[in-house]
Tab-separated table of N, CA, C and O in Angstrom:
chain	number	residue	atom	x	y	z
A	1	MET	N	290.704	12.213	173.953
A	1	MET	CA	290.042	10.942	173.893
A	1	MET	C	290.608	10.425	172.363
A	1	MET	O	290.378	11.421	171.633
A	2	VAL	N	291.155	9.337	172.161
A	2	VAL	CA	291.382	8.930	170.899
A	2	VAL	C	290.100	8.445	170.001
A	2	VAL	O	289.254	7.620	170.764
A	3	CYS	N	290.100	8.549	168.985
A	3	CYS	CA	289.185	8.317	168.250
A	3	CYS	C	289.405	7.192	167.023
A	3	CYS	O	289.814	7.484	166.050
A	4	ILE	N	289.409	6.055	167.596
A	4	ILE	CA	289.608	4.661	166.757
A	4	ILE	C	288.987	4.895	165.655
A	4	ILE	O	289.668	3.999	164.472
A	5	GLU	N	287.831	5.237	165.411
A	5	GLU	CA	287.172	4.844	164.260
A	5	GLU	C	287.652	5.519	162.967
A	5	GLU	O	287.361	5.244	161.990
A	6	GLU	N	288.366	6.669	163.305
A	6	GLU	CA	289.216	7.557	162.319
A	6	GLU	C	290.448	6.913	161.801
A	6	GLU	O	290.985	7.531	160.838
A	7	THR	N	290.834	5.857	162.330
A	7	THR	CA	291.934	5.109	161.910
A	7	THR	C	291.971	4.180	161.032
A	7	THR	O	290.664	3.286	161.195
A	8	ARG	N	292.727	3.863	160.158
A	8	ARG	CA	292.483	2.442	158.988
A	8	ARG	C	293.765	2.238	158.603
A	8	ARG	O	294.761	2.887	158.585
A	9	ASN	N	293.753	0.939	158.623
A	9	ASN	CA	295.036	0.219	157.962
A	9	ASN	C	295.053	0.436	156.622
A	9	ASN	O	294.225	-0.097	155.680
A	10	TYR	N	295.949	1.361	155.906
A	10	TYR	CA	296.007	1.715	154.341
A	10	TYR	C	296.061	0.641	153.593
A	10	TYR	O	295.479	0.739	152.559
A	11	TYR	N	296.621	-0.504	153.942
A	11	TYR	CA	296.510	-1.816	153.066
A	11	TYR	C	295.346	-2.372	152.835
A	11	TYR	O	294.745	-2.810	151.983
A	12	GLU	N	294.213	-2.092	153.874
A	12	GLU	CA	292.691	-2.497	153.545
A	12	GLU	C	292.282	-1.687	152.324
A	12	GLU	O	291.699	-2.177	151.570
A	13	ILE	N	292.764	-0.471	152.278
A	13	ILE	CA	292.090	0.283	151.276
A	13	ILE	C	292.675	-0.155	149.887
A	13	ILE	O	292.224	-0.409	148.952
A	14	LEU	N	293.948	-0.275	149.835
A	14	LEU	CA	294.729	-0.826	148.706
A	14	LEU	C	294.332	-2.279	148.186
A	14	LEU	O	294.037	-2.252	146.981
A	15	VAL	N	294.179	-3.067	149.098
A	15	VAL	CA	293.734	-4.578	148.977
A	15	VAL	C	292.361	-4.220	148.150
A	15	VAL	O	291.883	-4.940	147.096
A	16	MET	N	291.305	-3.585	148.797
A	16	MET	CA	290.102	-3.528	148.362
A	16	MET	C	289.702	-2.859	147.098
A	16	MET	O	289.332	-3.331	146.037
A	17	ASP	N	290.739	-2.039	146.856
A	17	ASP	CA	290.465	-1.058	145.547
A	17	ASP	C	291.200	-1.981	144.534
A	17	ASP	O	290.687	-1.961	143.110
A	18	TYR	N	292.186	-2.786	144.736
A	18	TYR	CA	292.594	-3.534	143.929
A	18	TYR	C	291.770	-4.847	143.366
A	18	TYR	O	291.598	-5.138	142.208
A	19	LEU	N	291.182	-5.512	144.521
A	19	LEU	CA	290.131	-6.546	144.269
A	19	LEU	C	289.136	-5.982	143.398
A	19	LEU	O	288.307	-6.511	142.507
A	20	ASN	N	288.631	-4.740	143.673
A	20	ASN	CA	287.364	-4.067	142.801
A	20	ASN	C	287.766	-3.912	141.509
A	20	ASN	O	286.647	-3.655	140.750
A	21	GLY	N	289.007	-3.934	141.274
A	21	GLY	CA	289.498	-3.466	139.813
A	21	GLY	C	289.570	-4.740	139.057
A	21	GLY	O	289.811	-4.651	137.656
A	22	LEU	N	289.654	-6.018	139.762
A	22	LEU	CA	289.936	-7.258	139.154
A	22	LEU	C	288.620	-7.610	138.302
A	22	LEU	O	287.615	-7.755	139.057
A	23	GLU	N	288.712	-8.739	137.372
A	23	GLU	CA	287.501	-9.201	136.709
A	23	GLU	C	287.246	-10.373	137.400
A	23	GLU	O	285.901	-10.652	137.463
A	24	ILE	N	287.892	-10.933	138.381
A	24	ILE	CA	287.462	-11.997	139.184
A	24	ILE	C	286.423	-11.844	139.948
A	24	ILE	O	285.636	-12.721	140.441
A	25	SER	N	286.241	-10.267	140.329
A	25	SER	CA	284.899	-10.177	141.321
A	25	SER	C	283.698	-10.680	140.562
A	25	SER	O	282.702	-10.792	141.378
A	26	LEU	N	283.701	-10.587	139.305
A	26	LEU	CA	282.846	-11.117	138.462
A	26	LEU	C	282.227	-12.593	138.539
A	26	LEU	O	281.210	-13.041	138.164
A	27	SER	N	283.275	-13.356	138.576
A	27	SER	CA	283.291	-14.481	138.311
A	27	SER	C	283.316	-15.704	139.769
A	27	SER	O	283.542	-16.530	139.716
A	28	HIS	N	283.441	-14.936	140.930
A	28	HIS	CA	283.258	-15.606	142.166
A	28	HIS	C	282.531	-15.030	143.140
A	28	HIS	O	282.007	-13.840	143.035
A	29	ASP	N	282.102	-15.771	143.986
A	29	ASP	CA	281.040	-15.267	145.229
A	29	ASP	C	281.675	-14.445	146.197
A	29	ASP	O	282.946	-14.400	146.339
A	30	SER	N	281.048	-14.174	147.166
A	30	SER	CA	281.661	-12.970	148.218
A	30	SER	C	282.069	-13.878	149.247
A	30	SER	O	283.294	-13.310	149.647
A	31	ASP	N	282.004	-15.091	149.405
A	31	ASP	CA	283.213	-15.868	150.172
A	31	ASP	C	284.371	-15.995	150.032
A	31	ASP	O	285.286	-15.960	150.439
A	32	PHE	N	284.493	-16.367	148.476
A	32	PHE	CA	285.814	-16.446	147.878
A	32	PHE	C	286.522	-15.192	147.871
A	32	PHE	O	287.588	-15.323	148.352
A	33	LEU	N	285.870	-13.873	147.355
A	33	LEU	CA	286.608	-12.531	147.682
A	33	LEU	C	286.883	-12.403	149.217
A	33	LEU	O	288.043	-11.687	149.284
A	34	THR	N	285.995	-12.537	150.072
A	34	THR	CA	286.345	-12.205	151.292
A	34	THR	C	287.454	-13.200	151.886
A	34	THR	O	288.335	-12.576	152.588
A	35	ASP	N	287.408	-14.350	151.502
A	35	ASP	CA	288.696	-14.921	151.801
A	35	ASP	C	290.023	-14.565	151.277
A	35	ASP	O	291.114	-14.591	151.955
A	36	VAL	N	290.041	-14.324	149.997
A	36	VAL	CA	291.163	-13.557	149.463
A	36	VAL	C	291.774	-12.128	149.871
A	36	VAL	O	292.801	-12.218	150.496
A	37	TYR	N	290.484	-11.527	150.328
A	37	TYR	CA	291.045	-10.260	151.200
A	37	TYR	C	291.607	-10.488	152.287
A	37	TYR	O	292.665	-9.866	152.808
A	38	CYS	N	291.066	-11.523	153.062
A	38	CYS	CA	291.737	-11.639	154.372
A	38	CYS	C	293.180	-12.266	154.468
A	38	CYS	O	294.023	-11.744	155.061
A	39	LEU	N	293.374	-13.083	153.522
A	39	LEU	CA	294.499	-13.793	153.276
A	39	LEU	C	295.332	-12.820	152.714
A	39	LEU	O	296.585	-12.810	153.388
A	40	ALA	N	295.131	-12.045	151.807
A	40	ALA	CA	295.982	-11.018	151.204
A	40	ALA	C	296.548	-10.145	152.549
A	40	ALA	O	297.681	-9.952	152.595
A	41	LEU	N	295.564	-9.633	153.127
A	41	LEU	CA	295.976	-8.720	154.310
A	41	LEU	C	296.773	-9.415	155.451
A	41	LEU	O	297.707	-8.716	155.941
A	42	ASN	N	296.584	-10.719	155.479
A	42	ASN	CA	297.480	-11.411	156.647
A	42	ASN	C	298.880	-11.606	156.231
A	42	ASN	O	300.012	-11.624	157.018
A	43	GLN	N	299.087	-11.332	154.789
A	43	GLN	CA	300.507	-11.353	154.339
A	43	GLN	C	301.359	-9.990	154.278
A	43	GLN	O	302.235	-10.073	154.179
A	44	LEU	N	300.600	-8.931	154.471
A	44	LEU	CA	301.120	-7.885	154.585
A	44	LEU	C	301.241	-7.062	155.844
A	44	LEU	O	300.399	-7.272	156.666
A	45	PRO	N	301.964	-6.056	156.134
A	45	PRO	CA	302.227	-5.350	157.243
A	45	PRO	C	301.064	-4.515	157.425
A	45	PRO	O	300.466	-4.203	156.685
A	46	SER	N	300.944	-4.289	158.877
A	46	SER	CA	299.938	-2.950	159.099
A	46	SER	C	300.725	-1.521	158.764
A	46	SER	O	301.549	-1.509	158.981
A	47	PHE	N	299.932	-0.824	158.330
A	47	PHE	CA	300.303	0.461	158.147
A	47	PHE	C	298.973	1.556	157.923
A	47	PHE	O	298.356	1.944	157.455
A	48	TYR	N	298.785	2.035	159.592
A	48	TYR	CA	297.834	2.621	159.655
A	48	TYR	C	297.936	4.347	159.750
A	48	TYR	O	298.848	4.712	159.849
A	49	VAL	N	296.534	4.862	159.148
A	49	VAL	CA	296.706	6.199	158.916
A	49	VAL	C	295.441	6.675	159.504
A	49	VAL	O	294.450	5.818	159.591
A	50	ARG	N	295.361	7.877	159.502
A	50	ARG	CA	294.016	8.564	160.162
A	50	ARG	C	293.181	8.671	158.899
A	50	ARG	O	291.894	8.491	158.802
A	51	TYR	N	293.992	9.434	158.037
A	51	TYR	CA	293.101	9.796	156.955
A	51	TYR	C	293.974	9.525	155.517
A	51	TYR	O	295.190	9.452	155.485
A	52	GLY	N	292.988	8.869	154.630
A	52	GLY	CA	293.892	8.614	153.447
A	52	GLY	C	294.598	9.588	152.657
A	52	GLY	O	295.754	9.298	152.281
A	53	VAL	N	294.198	10.739	152.972
A	53	VAL	CA	295.128	11.898	152.465
A	53	VAL	C	296.322	12.269	152.845
A	53	VAL	O	297.288	12.461	152.268
A	54	ASP	N	296.467	11.546	154.186
A	54	ASP	CA	297.935	11.721	154.860
A	54	ASP	C	298.751	10.823	153.962
A	54	ASP	O	300.167	11.184	154.111
A	55	MET	N	298.446	10.058	153.367
A	55	MET	CA	299.357	9.237	152.417
A	55	MET	C	300.147	10.141	151.700
A	55	MET	O	301.565	9.716	151.304
A	56	PHE	N	299.752	10.968	151.233
A	56	PHE	CA	300.439	11.833	150.064
A	56	PHE	C	301.277	12.859	150.490
A	56	PHE	O	302.394	13.147	150.072
A	57	HIS	N	301.186	13.013	152.085
A	57	HIS	CA	302.341	13.907	152.885
A	57	HIS	C	303.436	13.258	153.283
A	57	HIS	O	304.354	13.507	153.567
A	58	PHE	N	302.996	11.816	153.728
A	58	PHE	CA	303.922	10.930	154.439
A	58	PHE	C	304.817	9.882	153.698
A	58	PHE	O	305.564	9.382	154.552
A	59	ILE	N	304.484	9.525	152.714
A	59	ILE	CA	305.284	8.749	151.917
A	59	ILE	C	305.580	9.060	150.728
A	59	ILE	O	305.066	9.778	149.907
A	60	THR	N	306.789	8.473	150.167
A	60	THR	CA	307.502	8.864	148.874
A	60	THR	C	306.695	8.391	147.837
A	60	THR	O	305.914	7.014	148.190
A	61	ASP	N	306.733	8.395	146.499
A	61	ASP	CA	306.506	7.869	145.310
A	61	ASP	C	306.832	6.180	145.252
A	61	ASP	O	306.017	5.391	145.087
A	62	GLU	N	308.099	6.219	145.583
A	62	GLU	CA	308.577	4.923	145.452
A	62	GLU	C	307.926	3.788	146.768
A	62	GLU	O	307.859	2.911	146.385
A	63	LYS	N	307.715	4.487	147.735
A	63	LYS	CA	307.229	3.605	148.803
A	63	LYS	C	305.767	3.377	148.519
A	63	LYS	O	305.373	2.029	148.486
A	64	ARG	N	304.995	4.195	147.794
A	64	ARG	CA	303.443	3.844	147.527
A	64	ARG	C	303.593	2.888	146.535
A	64	ARG	O	302.922	1.887	146.360
A	65	GLN	N	304.658	2.850	145.578
A	65	GLN	CA	304.859	1.826	144.320
A	65	GLN	C	305.089	0.524	144.884
A	65	GLN	O	304.554	-0.398	144.731
A	66	GLU	N	306.055	0.474	145.855
A	66	GLU	CA	306.497	-0.785	146.874
A	66	GLU	C	305.043	-1.384	147.366
A	66	GLU	O	305.093	-2.524	147.491
A	67	MET	N	304.380	-0.470	148.043
A	67	MET	CA	303.094	-0.993	148.730
A	67	MET	C	302.234	-1.658	147.578
A	67	MET	O	301.518	-2.742	147.867
A	68	GLU	N	302.060	-0.997	146.555
A	68	GLU	CA	301.176	-1.384	145.623
A	68	GLU	C	301.597	-2.678	145.047
A	68	GLU	O	300.788	-3.621	144.693
A	69	GLU	N	302.860	-3.097	144.807
A	69	GLU	CA	303.393	-4.023	144.163
A	69	GLU	C	303.410	-5.366	145.254
A	69	GLU	O	303.050	-6.629	145.033
A	70	ASN	N	303.476	-4.895	146.619
A	70	ASN	CA	303.296	-5.884	147.632
A	70	ASN	C	301.781	-6.574	147.612
A	70	ASN	O	301.888	-7.614	147.918
A	71	VAL	N	300.914	-5.520	147.538
A	71	VAL	CA	299.457	-5.852	147.341
A	71	VAL	C	299.428	-6.821	146.083
A	71	VAL	O	298.587	-7.707	146.275
A	72	ILE	N	299.762	-6.493	145.113
A	72	ILE	CA	299.620	-7.415	144.097
A	72	ILE	C	300.087	-8.830	144.443
A	72	ILE	O	299.400	-9.812	143.977
A	73	LYS	N	301.453	-8.954	144.886
A	73	LYS	CA	301.773	-10.148	145.092
A	73	LYS	C	301.060	-10.736	146.201
A	73	LYS	O	300.900	-12.279	145.997
A	74	ALA	N	300.559	-10.331	147.020
A	74	ALA	CA	299.769	-10.975	148.185
A	74	ALA	C	298.284	-11.224	147.539
A	74	ALA	O	298.025	-12.332	147.921
A	75	ILE	N	297.878	-10.453	146.816
A	75	ILE	CA	296.338	-11.002	146.201
A	75	ILE	C	296.652	-12.229	145.460
A	75	ILE	O	295.856	-13.098	145.380
A	76	SER	N	297.762	-12.109	144.417
A	76	SER	CA	297.879	-13.356	143.611
A	76	SER	C	298.090	-14.514	144.436
A	76	SER	O	297.617	-15.389	143.947
A	77	HIS	N	298.796	-14.567	145.438
A	77	HIS	CA	299.227	-15.609	146.410
A	77	HIS	C	297.888	-16.087	146.676
A	77	HIS	O	297.519	-17.096	146.887
A	78	ALA	N	296.965	-15.043	147.353
A	78	ALA	CA	295.815	-15.414	148.208
A	78	ALA	C	294.985	-15.993	147.038
A	78	ALA	O	294.144	-17.102	147.635
A	79	ILE	N	294.819	-15.730	145.811
A	79	ILE	CA	293.743	-16.336	144.806
A	79	ILE	C	294.297	-17.650	144.623
A	79	ILE	O	293.358	-18.569	144.680
A	80	ASN	N	295.555	-17.922	144.645
A	80	ASN	CA	296.058	-19.227	144.431
A	80	ASN	C	295.761	-20.115	145.339
A	80	ASN	O	295.229	-21.439	145.307
A	81	VAL	N	295.914	-19.708	146.691
A	81	VAL	CA	295.696	-20.529	147.793
A	81	VAL	C	293.946	-21.037	147.972
A	81	VAL	O	293.809	-21.957	148.119
A	82	VAL	N	293.532	-19.879	148.033
A	82	VAL	CA	291.682	-20.042	147.903
A	82	VAL	C	291.420	-20.857	146.989
A	82	VAL	O	290.647	-21.682	146.986
A	83	SER	N	291.696	-20.609	145.517
A	83	SER	CA	291.360	-21.407	144.242
A	83	SER	C	291.645	-22.852	144.683
A	83	SER	O	290.901	-23.683	144.316
A	84	HIS	N	292.776	-23.239	145.373
A	84	HIS	CA	293.353	-24.881	145.507
A	84	HIS	C	292.773	-25.205	146.849
A	84	HIS	O	292.733	-26.270	146.965
A	85	ASN	N	291.930	-24.387	147.549
A	85	ASN	CA	291.317	-24.790	148.938
A	85	ASN	C	289.914	-24.185	149.014
A	85	ASN	O	289.562	-23.850	149.977
A	86	LYS	N	289.001	-24.961	148.130
A	86	LYS	CA	287.684	-24.287	148.276
A	86	LYS	C	287.098	-25.139	149.406
A	86	LYS	O	287.133	-26.080	149.532
A	87	ARG	N	286.197	-24.454	149.618
A	87	ARG	CA	285.218	-24.760	150.705
A	87	ARG	C	284.174	-25.958	150.146
A	87	ARG	O	283.901	-25.669	149.139
A	88	THR	N	283.740	-26.675	150.891
A	88	THR	CA	282.956	-27.707	150.494
A	88	THR	C	281.533	-27.601	151.127
A	88	THR	O	281.279	-26.944	151.940
């Protein structure tokens, strides 16, 4: 039997880690951050892993760097979009 709870889109981890490291999290509410999180993930491909430690064995440093750069671009774009389309 497959244990789906053990699988995770690795981009979710990268996006969450990056957002948590930004000072923006201190100046915006949770709705803003959740919208940015969702929009950023929608711009990125899925990259499922079973355990985060698997990443160190299956991708190169260059691929990891590329993924991190893609996350930064996606979050920057998402912040711009959400900032200009605030909920009323």
